Amino acid sequence: MIICVVFYNVAHRLPVIKYYNDLKTQAKNEQEENGVLTGALWRSALFNIVGRIKWYGFGILIIYVVTLSIFPGYITEDVHSQTLKDWYPILLLTSYNVFDLVGKSLTALYLLGNASVAIGSSFARLLFLPLFWGCLHGPEIFRTEVPVTLLTCLLGLTNGYLTSVLMILAPKTVQLLHAETAGIVMVLLLVVGLAIGSIVAWFWVI
């Protein structure tokens, strides 16, 4: 936590952060010149922001519903290996986190600019549910270490990449002054997805 606090304060000194803070200040000053944003106008602006980014938000929500319904509960409790024994869930957890980091970092190399594809890919991740179910109750070949590990890596990779893509694209759909609000709405929907996914995870037990 101390490291996070230090880095948070250091981040504001970075040139890229100063650049976007200056742009935000300029946009805010222009807004003030046009008139004070009253409560009614602010609510209207908020509804407009939500309307513009709703599909991005649904994409983020479904990403984390799928992810949390599988990880970490399914991986740590439901799959077993006679060869790896107690190391199996540890290796699966490590694989997921490594590929999640790789996915988040990939946007620095290639950013998917097509929002429809990104949102569609988020909903396509629902296929992970029957695939992981097959690894639990399907043919013997699907219940081995290799398919489960590959699916876990793919789960982490798509989670990291699509989360970053949607978080980058959503604020760009609104005015610069409202970009921060759009980001807050996206994070709120992400947290809702985490909560729903945690509840859905219990169905593996049922």
Short mmCIF file of N, CA and C in Angstrom, two decimals, residues 66-177:
data_model
loop_
_atom_site.label_atom_id
_atom_site.label_comp_id
_atom_site.label_asym_id
_atom_site.label_seq_id
_atom_site.Cartn_x
_atom_site.Cartn_y
_atom_site.Cartn_z
N VAL A 66 -17.58 -13.46 -16.33
CA VAL A 66 -17.00 -14.72 -16.82
C VAL A 66 -15.73 -15.07 -16.05
N THR A 67 -14.84 -14.10 -15.90
CA THR A 67 -13.55 -14.36 -15.24
C THR A 67 -13.73 -14.79 -13.79
N LEU A 68 -14.53 -14.04 -13.03
CA LEU A 68 -14.68 -14.35 -11.60
C LEU A 68 -15.51 -15.59 -11.37
N SER A 69 -16.35 -15.97 -12.34
CA SER A 69 -17.10 -17.21 -12.18
C SER A 69 -16.20 -18.44 -12.33
N ILE A 70 -15.03 -18.23 -12.94
CA ILE A 70 -14.09 -19.34 -13.15
C ILE A 70 -12.86 -19.22 -12.26
N PHE A 71 -12.32 -18.03 -12.19
CA PHE A 71 -11.07 -17.78 -11.46
C PHE A 71 -11.34 -16.94 -10.23
N PRO A 72 -10.81 -17.30 -9.08
CA PRO A 72 -9.91 -18.45 -8.83
C PRO A 72 -10.61 -19.70 -8.31
N GLY A 73 -11.95 -19.62 -8.03
CA GLY A 73 -12.63 -20.74 -7.38
C GLY A 73 -12.53 -22.07 -8.10
N TYR A 74 -12.90 -22.06 -9.40
CA TYR A 74 -12.86 -23.29 -10.19
C TYR A 74 -11.45 -23.86 -10.23
N ILE A 75 -10.47 -22.98 -10.44
CA ILE A 75 -9.08 -23.42 -10.63
C ILE A 75 -8.49 -23.98 -9.34
N THR A 76 -8.85 -23.42 -8.22
CA THR A 76 -8.24 -23.85 -6.95
C THR A 76 -9.00 -25.00 -6.29
N GLU A 77 -10.27 -25.17 -6.61
CA GLU A 77 -11.08 -26.15 -5.89
C GLU A 77 -11.53 -27.34 -6.73
N ASP A 78 -11.79 -27.13 -8.02
CA ASP A 78 -12.50 -28.14 -8.79
C ASP A 78 -11.61 -29.04 -9.66
N VAL A 79 -10.46 -28.55 -10.07
CA VAL A 79 -9.59 -29.38 -10.92
C VAL A 79 -8.44 -29.95 -10.10
N HIS A 80 -8.03 -31.15 -10.48
CA HIS A 80 -6.99 -31.85 -9.73
C HIS A 80 -6.03 -32.54 -10.69
N SER A 81 -4.83 -32.76 -10.22
CA SER A 81 -3.81 -33.43 -11.02
C SER A 81 -3.09 -34.46 -10.16
N GLN A 82 -3.05 -35.70 -10.64
CA GLN A 82 -2.33 -36.74 -9.93
C GLN A 82 -0.82 -36.54 -10.03
N THR A 83 -0.40 -35.87 -11.09
CA THR A 83 1.04 -35.65 -11.32
C THR A 83 1.56 -34.45 -10.53
N LEU A 84 0.86 -33.32 -10.67
CA LEU A 84 1.33 -32.07 -10.05
C LEU A 84 0.84 -31.89 -8.63
N LYS A 85 -0.23 -32.59 -8.29
CA LYS A 85 -0.80 -32.56 -6.93
C LYS A 85 -1.07 -31.13 -6.47
N ASP A 86 -0.54 -30.72 -5.31
CA ASP A 86 -0.84 -29.40 -4.76
C ASP A 86 -0.23 -28.25 -5.57
N TRP A 87 0.73 -28.57 -6.42
CA TRP A 87 1.34 -27.54 -7.24
C TRP A 87 0.43 -27.14 -8.40
N TYR A 88 -0.54 -27.98 -8.73
CA TYR A 88 -1.41 -27.73 -9.90
C TYR A 88 -2.16 -26.40 -9.78
N PRO A 89 -2.92 -26.17 -8.72
CA PRO A 89 -3.61 -24.86 -8.63
C PRO A 89 -2.65 -23.69 -8.55
N ILE A 90 -1.48 -23.88 -7.93
CA ILE A 90 -0.49 -22.80 -7.85
C ILE A 90 0.00 -22.42 -9.24
N LEU A 91 0.29 -23.44 -10.05
CA LEU A 91 0.76 -23.19 -11.42
C LEU A 91 -0.35 -22.56 -12.27
N LEU A 92 -1.59 -22.98 -12.06
CA LEU A 92 -2.70 -22.39 -12.80
C LEU A 92 -2.92 -20.93 -12.43
N LEU A 93 -2.84 -20.64 -11.14
CA LEU A 93 -2.98 -19.24 -10.68
C LEU A 93 -1.87 -18.37 -11.25
N THR A 94 -0.65 -18.92 -11.25
CA THR A 94 0.49 -18.18 -11.79
C THR A 94 0.32 -17.94 -13.28
N SER A 95 -0.11 -18.98 -14.00
CA SER A 95 -0.32 -18.86 -15.44
C SER A 95 -1.34 -17.79 -15.76
N TYR A 96 -2.44 -17.79 -15.03
CA TYR A 96 -3.48 -16.79 -15.27
C TYR A 96 -2.93 -15.38 -15.07
N ASN A 97 -2.27 -15.15 -13.94
CA ASN A 97 -1.79 -13.81 -13.62
C ASN A 97 -0.71 -13.33 -14.58
N VAL A 98 0.16 -14.23 -15.00
CA VAL A 98 1.20 -13.86 -15.97
C VAL A 98 0.57 -13.45 -17.30
N PHE A 99 -0.38 -14.24 -17.78
CA PHE A 99 -1.00 -13.93 -19.07
C PHE A 99 -1.94 -12.74 -18.97
N ASP A 100 -2.53 -12.51 -17.81
CA ASP A 100 -3.33 -11.30 -17.61
C ASP A 100 -2.44 -10.06 -17.74
N LEU A 101 -1.25 -10.12 -17.16
CA LEU A 101 -0.29 -9.01 -17.27
C LEU A 101 0.16 -8.83 -18.71
N VAL A 102 0.43 -9.94 -19.40
CA VAL A 102 0.83 -9.87 -20.81
C VAL A 102 -0.28 -9.22 -21.63
N GLY A 103 -1.53 -9.62 -21.38
CA GLY A 103 -2.66 -9.05 -22.10
C GLY A 103 -2.79 -7.56 -21.89
N LYS A 104 -2.64 -7.12 -20.66
CA LYS A 104 -2.72 -5.69 -20.37
C LYS A 104 -1.57 -4.92 -21.04
N SER A 105 -0.43 -5.56 -21.17
CA SER A 105 0.74 -4.90 -21.77
C SER A 105 0.67 -4.86 -23.29
N LEU A 106 -0.09 -5.76 -23.89
CA LEU A 106 -0.15 -5.86 -25.34
C LEU A 106 -0.74 -4.62 -26.00
N THR A 107 -1.57 -3.87 -25.26
CA THR A 107 -2.17 -2.68 -25.85
C THR A 107 -1.11 -1.63 -26.18
N ALA A 108 0.06 -1.73 -25.55
CA ALA A 108 1.15 -0.81 -25.89
C ALA A 108 1.72 -1.12 -27.28
N LEU A 109 1.56 -2.38 -27.71
CA LEU A 109 2.05 -2.79 -29.02
C LEU A 109 0.97 -2.71 -30.09
N TYR A 110 -0.24 -3.13 -29.72
CA TYR A 110 -1.35 -3.09 -30.68
C TYR A 110 -2.65 -2.83 -29.94
N LEU A 111 -3.32 -1.75 -30.29
CA LEU A 111 -4.60 -1.41 -29.68
C LEU A 111 -5.71 -1.68 -30.68
N LEU A 112 -6.62 -2.55 -30.32
CA LEU A 112 -7.76 -2.86 -31.18
C LEU A 112 -8.66 -1.63 -31.22
N GLY A 113 -8.73 -1.00 -32.39
CA GLY A 113 -9.49 0.24 -32.51
C GLY A 113 -10.95 0.05 -32.81
N ASN A 114 -11.35 -1.15 -33.23
CA ASN A 114 -12.75 -1.42 -33.58
C ASN A 114 -13.53 -1.77 -32.31
N ALA A 115 -14.37 -0.85 -31.87
CA ALA A 115 -15.11 -1.06 -30.62
C ALA A 115 -16.07 -2.24 -30.72
N SER A 116 -16.69 -2.42 -31.88
CA SER A 116 -17.65 -3.52 -32.04
C SER A 116 -16.97 -4.87 -31.86
N VAL A 117 -15.78 -4.99 -32.41
CA VAL A 117 -15.03 -6.25 -32.27
C VAL A 117 -14.64 -6.48 -30.81
N ALA A 118 -14.20 -5.42 -30.14
CA ALA A 118 -13.79 -5.54 -28.74
C ALA A 118 -14.96 -5.94 -27.85
N ILE A 119 -16.11 -5.29 -28.06
CA ILE A 119 -17.30 -5.61 -27.26
C ILE A 119 -17.80 -7.00 -27.60
N GLY A 120 -17.82 -7.34 -28.88
CA GLY A 120 -18.25 -8.68 -29.30
C GLY A 120 -17.34 -9.76 -28.72
N SER A 121 -16.05 -9.48 -28.68
CA SER A 121 -15.10 -10.45 -28.11
C SER A 121 -15.34 -10.64 -26.62
N SER A 122 -15.76 -9.57 -25.95
CA SER A 122 -16.07 -9.66 -24.52
C SER A 122 -17.22 -10.63 -24.28
N PHE A 123 -18.25 -10.52 -25.10
CA PHE A 123 -19.40 -11.43 -24.95
C PHE A 123 -19.05 -12.84 -25.42
N ALA A 124 -18.13 -12.95 -26.39
CA ALA A 124 -17.70 -14.26 -26.87
C ALA A 124 -17.00 -15.06 -25.78
N ARG A 125 -16.47 -14.37 -24.76
CA ARG A 125 -15.79 -15.06 -23.65
C ARG A 125 -16.76 -15.93 -22.83
N LEU A 126 -18.06 -15.78 -23.05
CA LEU A 126 -19.03 -16.67 -22.40
C LEU A 126 -18.77 -18.13 -22.78
N LEU A 127 -18.09 -18.34 -23.91
CA LEU A 127 -17.75 -19.70 -24.34
C LEU A 127 -16.80 -20.38 -23.36
N PHE A 128 -16.10 -19.59 -22.55
CA PHE A 128 -15.22 -20.20 -21.55
C PHE A 128 -16.00 -21.05 -20.55
N LEU A 129 -17.24 -20.68 -20.27
CA LEU A 129 -18.03 -21.42 -19.28
C LEU A 129 -18.28 -22.87 -19.71
N PRO A 130 -18.81 -23.12 -20.93
CA PRO A 130 -18.96 -24.53 -21.33
C PRO A 130 -17.63 -25.24 -21.54
N LEU A 131 -16.60 -24.49 -21.96
CA LEU A 131 -15.29 -25.12 -22.17
C LEU A 131 -14.69 -25.60 -20.85
N PHE A 132 -14.76 -24.77 -19.82
CA PHE A 132 -14.25 -25.19 -18.52
C PHE A 132 -15.14 -26.27 -17.90
N TRP A 133 -16.44 -26.20 -18.18
CA TRP A 133 -17.34 -27.26 -17.70
C TRP A 133 -16.94 -28.59 -18.34
N GLY A 134 -16.56 -28.54 -19.63
CA GLY A 134 -16.11 -29.75 -20.32
C GLY A 134 -14.84 -30.31 -19.70
N CYS A 135 -13.97 -29.42 -19.21
CA CYS A 135 -12.75 -29.87 -18.54
C CYS A 135 -13.05 -30.50 -17.18
N LEU A 136 -14.23 -30.26 -16.67
CA LEU A 136 -14.61 -30.81 -15.37
C LEU A 136 -15.45 -32.07 -15.51
N HIS A 137 -16.35 -32.09 -16.50
CA HIS A 137 -17.29 -33.20 -16.64
C HIS A 137 -17.25 -33.88 -18.01
N GLY A 138 -16.40 -33.38 -18.90
CA GLY A 138 -16.37 -33.91 -20.25
C GLY A 138 -15.52 -35.17 -20.38
N PRO A 139 -15.16 -35.51 -21.63
CA PRO A 139 -14.32 -36.69 -21.87
C PRO A 139 -12.99 -36.61 -21.11
N GLU A 140 -12.40 -37.75 -20.88
CA GLU A 140 -11.17 -37.82 -20.07
C GLU A 140 -10.05 -36.97 -20.64
N ILE A 141 -9.97 -36.89 -21.96
CA ILE A 141 -8.87 -36.13 -22.58
C ILE A 141 -8.96 -34.64 -22.24
N PHE A 142 -10.18 -34.12 -22.02
CA PHE A 142 -10.35 -32.71 -21.67
C PHE A 142 -10.08 -32.44 -20.19
N ARG A 143 -10.01 -33.49 -19.40
CA ARG A 143 -9.81 -33.31 -17.96
C ARG A 143 -8.34 -33.43 -17.56
N THR A 144 -7.48 -33.42 -18.54
CA THR A 144 -6.04 -33.49 -18.28
C THR A 144 -5.47 -32.08 -18.07
N GLU A 145 -4.20 -32.04 -17.71
CA GLU A 145 -3.58 -30.75 -17.35
C GLU A 145 -3.46 -29.79 -18.52
N VAL A 146 -3.16 -30.30 -19.72
CA VAL A 146 -2.88 -29.43 -20.86
C VAL A 146 -4.08 -28.57 -21.26
N PRO A 147 -5.27 -29.16 -21.50
CA PRO A 147 -6.41 -28.30 -21.88
C PRO A 147 -6.76 -27.27 -20.82
N VAL A 148 -6.73 -27.66 -19.55
CA VAL A 148 -7.07 -26.73 -18.47
C VAL A 148 -6.06 -25.59 -18.42
N THR A 149 -4.78 -25.91 -18.56
CA THR A 149 -3.74 -24.89 -18.52
C THR A 149 -3.86 -23.92 -19.69
N LEU A 150 -4.09 -24.46 -20.89
CA LEU A 150 -4.24 -23.61 -22.07
C LEU A 150 -5.44 -22.68 -21.93
N LEU A 151 -6.57 -23.21 -21.46
CA LEU A 151 -7.75 -22.38 -21.27
C LEU A 151 -7.52 -21.31 -20.20
N THR A 152 -6.80 -21.67 -19.15
CA THR A 152 -6.50 -20.71 -18.09
C THR A 152 -5.63 -19.56 -18.61
N CYS A 153 -4.63 -19.91 -19.41
CA CYS A 153 -3.77 -18.88 -20.01
C CYS A 153 -4.57 -17.97 -20.94
N LEU A 154 -5.46 -18.58 -21.73
CA LEU A 154 -6.28 -17.80 -22.65
C LEU A 154 -7.28 -16.93 -21.89
N LEU A 155 -7.80 -17.44 -20.79
CA LEU A 155 -8.70 -16.67 -19.94
C LEU A 155 -8.00 -15.41 -19.42
N GLY A 156 -6.77 -15.57 -18.93
CA GLY A 156 -6.02 -14.43 -18.43
C GLY A 156 -5.64 -13.45 -19.53
N LEU A 157 -5.22 -13.97 -20.67
CA LEU A 157 -4.80 -13.12 -21.78
C LEU A 157 -5.95 -12.25 -22.29
N THR A 158 -7.11 -12.86 -22.52
CA THR A 158 -8.26 -12.11 -23.02
C THR A 158 -8.80 -11.15 -21.96
N ASN A 159 -8.75 -11.55 -20.70
CA ASN A 159 -9.20 -10.67 -19.63
C ASN A 159 -8.37 -9.39 -19.59
N GLY A 160 -7.04 -9.56 -19.60
CA GLY A 160 -6.16 -8.40 -19.53
C GLY A 160 -6.27 -7.51 -20.75
N TYR A 161 -6.25 -8.12 -21.94
CA TYR A 161 -6.24 -7.32 -23.17
C TYR A 161 -7.56 -6.58 -23.38
N LEU A 162 -8.68 -7.30 -23.28
CA LEU A 162 -9.97 -6.67 -23.55
C LEU A 162 -10.32 -5.63 -22.49
N THR A 163 -9.93 -5.87 -21.25
CA THR A 163 -10.14 -4.86 -20.21
C THR A 163 -9.41 -3.56 -20.56
N SER A 164 -8.15 -3.68 -20.95
CA SER A 164 -7.36 -2.50 -21.30
C SER A 164 -7.96 -1.78 -22.51
N VAL A 165 -8.34 -2.55 -23.53
CA VAL A 165 -8.89 -1.96 -24.75
C VAL A 165 -10.16 -1.16 -24.45
N LEU A 166 -11.08 -1.77 -23.71
CA LEU A 166 -12.34 -1.08 -23.42
C LEU A 166 -12.14 0.13 -22.51
N MET A 167 -11.22 0.00 -21.55
CA MET A 167 -10.93 1.12 -20.67
C MET A 167 -10.27 2.28 -21.42
N ILE A 168 -9.55 1.98 -22.49
CA ILE A 168 -8.92 3.02 -23.30
C ILE A 168 -9.93 3.66 -24.24
N LEU A 169 -10.78 2.84 -24.86
CA LEU A 169 -11.70 3.34 -25.88
C LEU A 169 -12.88 4.11 -25.31
N ALA A 170 -13.42 3.65 -24.17
CA ALA A 170 -14.64 4.25 -23.63
C ALA A 170 -14.51 5.74 -23.36
N PRO A 171 -13.48 6.21 -22.64
CA PRO A 171 -13.39 7.65 -22.37
C PRO A 171 -13.22 8.50 -23.62
N LYS A 172 -12.77 7.90 -24.72
CA LYS A 172 -12.57 8.64 -25.95
C LYS A 172 -13.87 8.92 -26.68
N THR A 173 -14.97 8.29 -26.25
CA THR A 173 -16.26 8.49 -26.92
C THR A 173 -17.00 9.72 -26.39
N VAL A 174 -16.49 10.32 -25.33
CA VAL A 174 -17.13 11.50 -24.75
C VAL A 174 -16.17 12.69 -24.82
N GLN A 175 -16.67 13.88 -24.48
CA GLN A 175 -15.83 15.05 -24.47
C GLN A 175 -14.72 14.88 -23.43
N LEU A 176 -13.59 15.55 -23.69
CA LEU A 176 -12.43 15.41 -22.81
C LEU A 176 -12.77 15.75 -21.36
N LEU A 177 -13.63 16.74 -21.18
CA LEU A 177 -14.01 17.16 -19.84
C LEU A 177 -14.71 16.04 -19.07
#
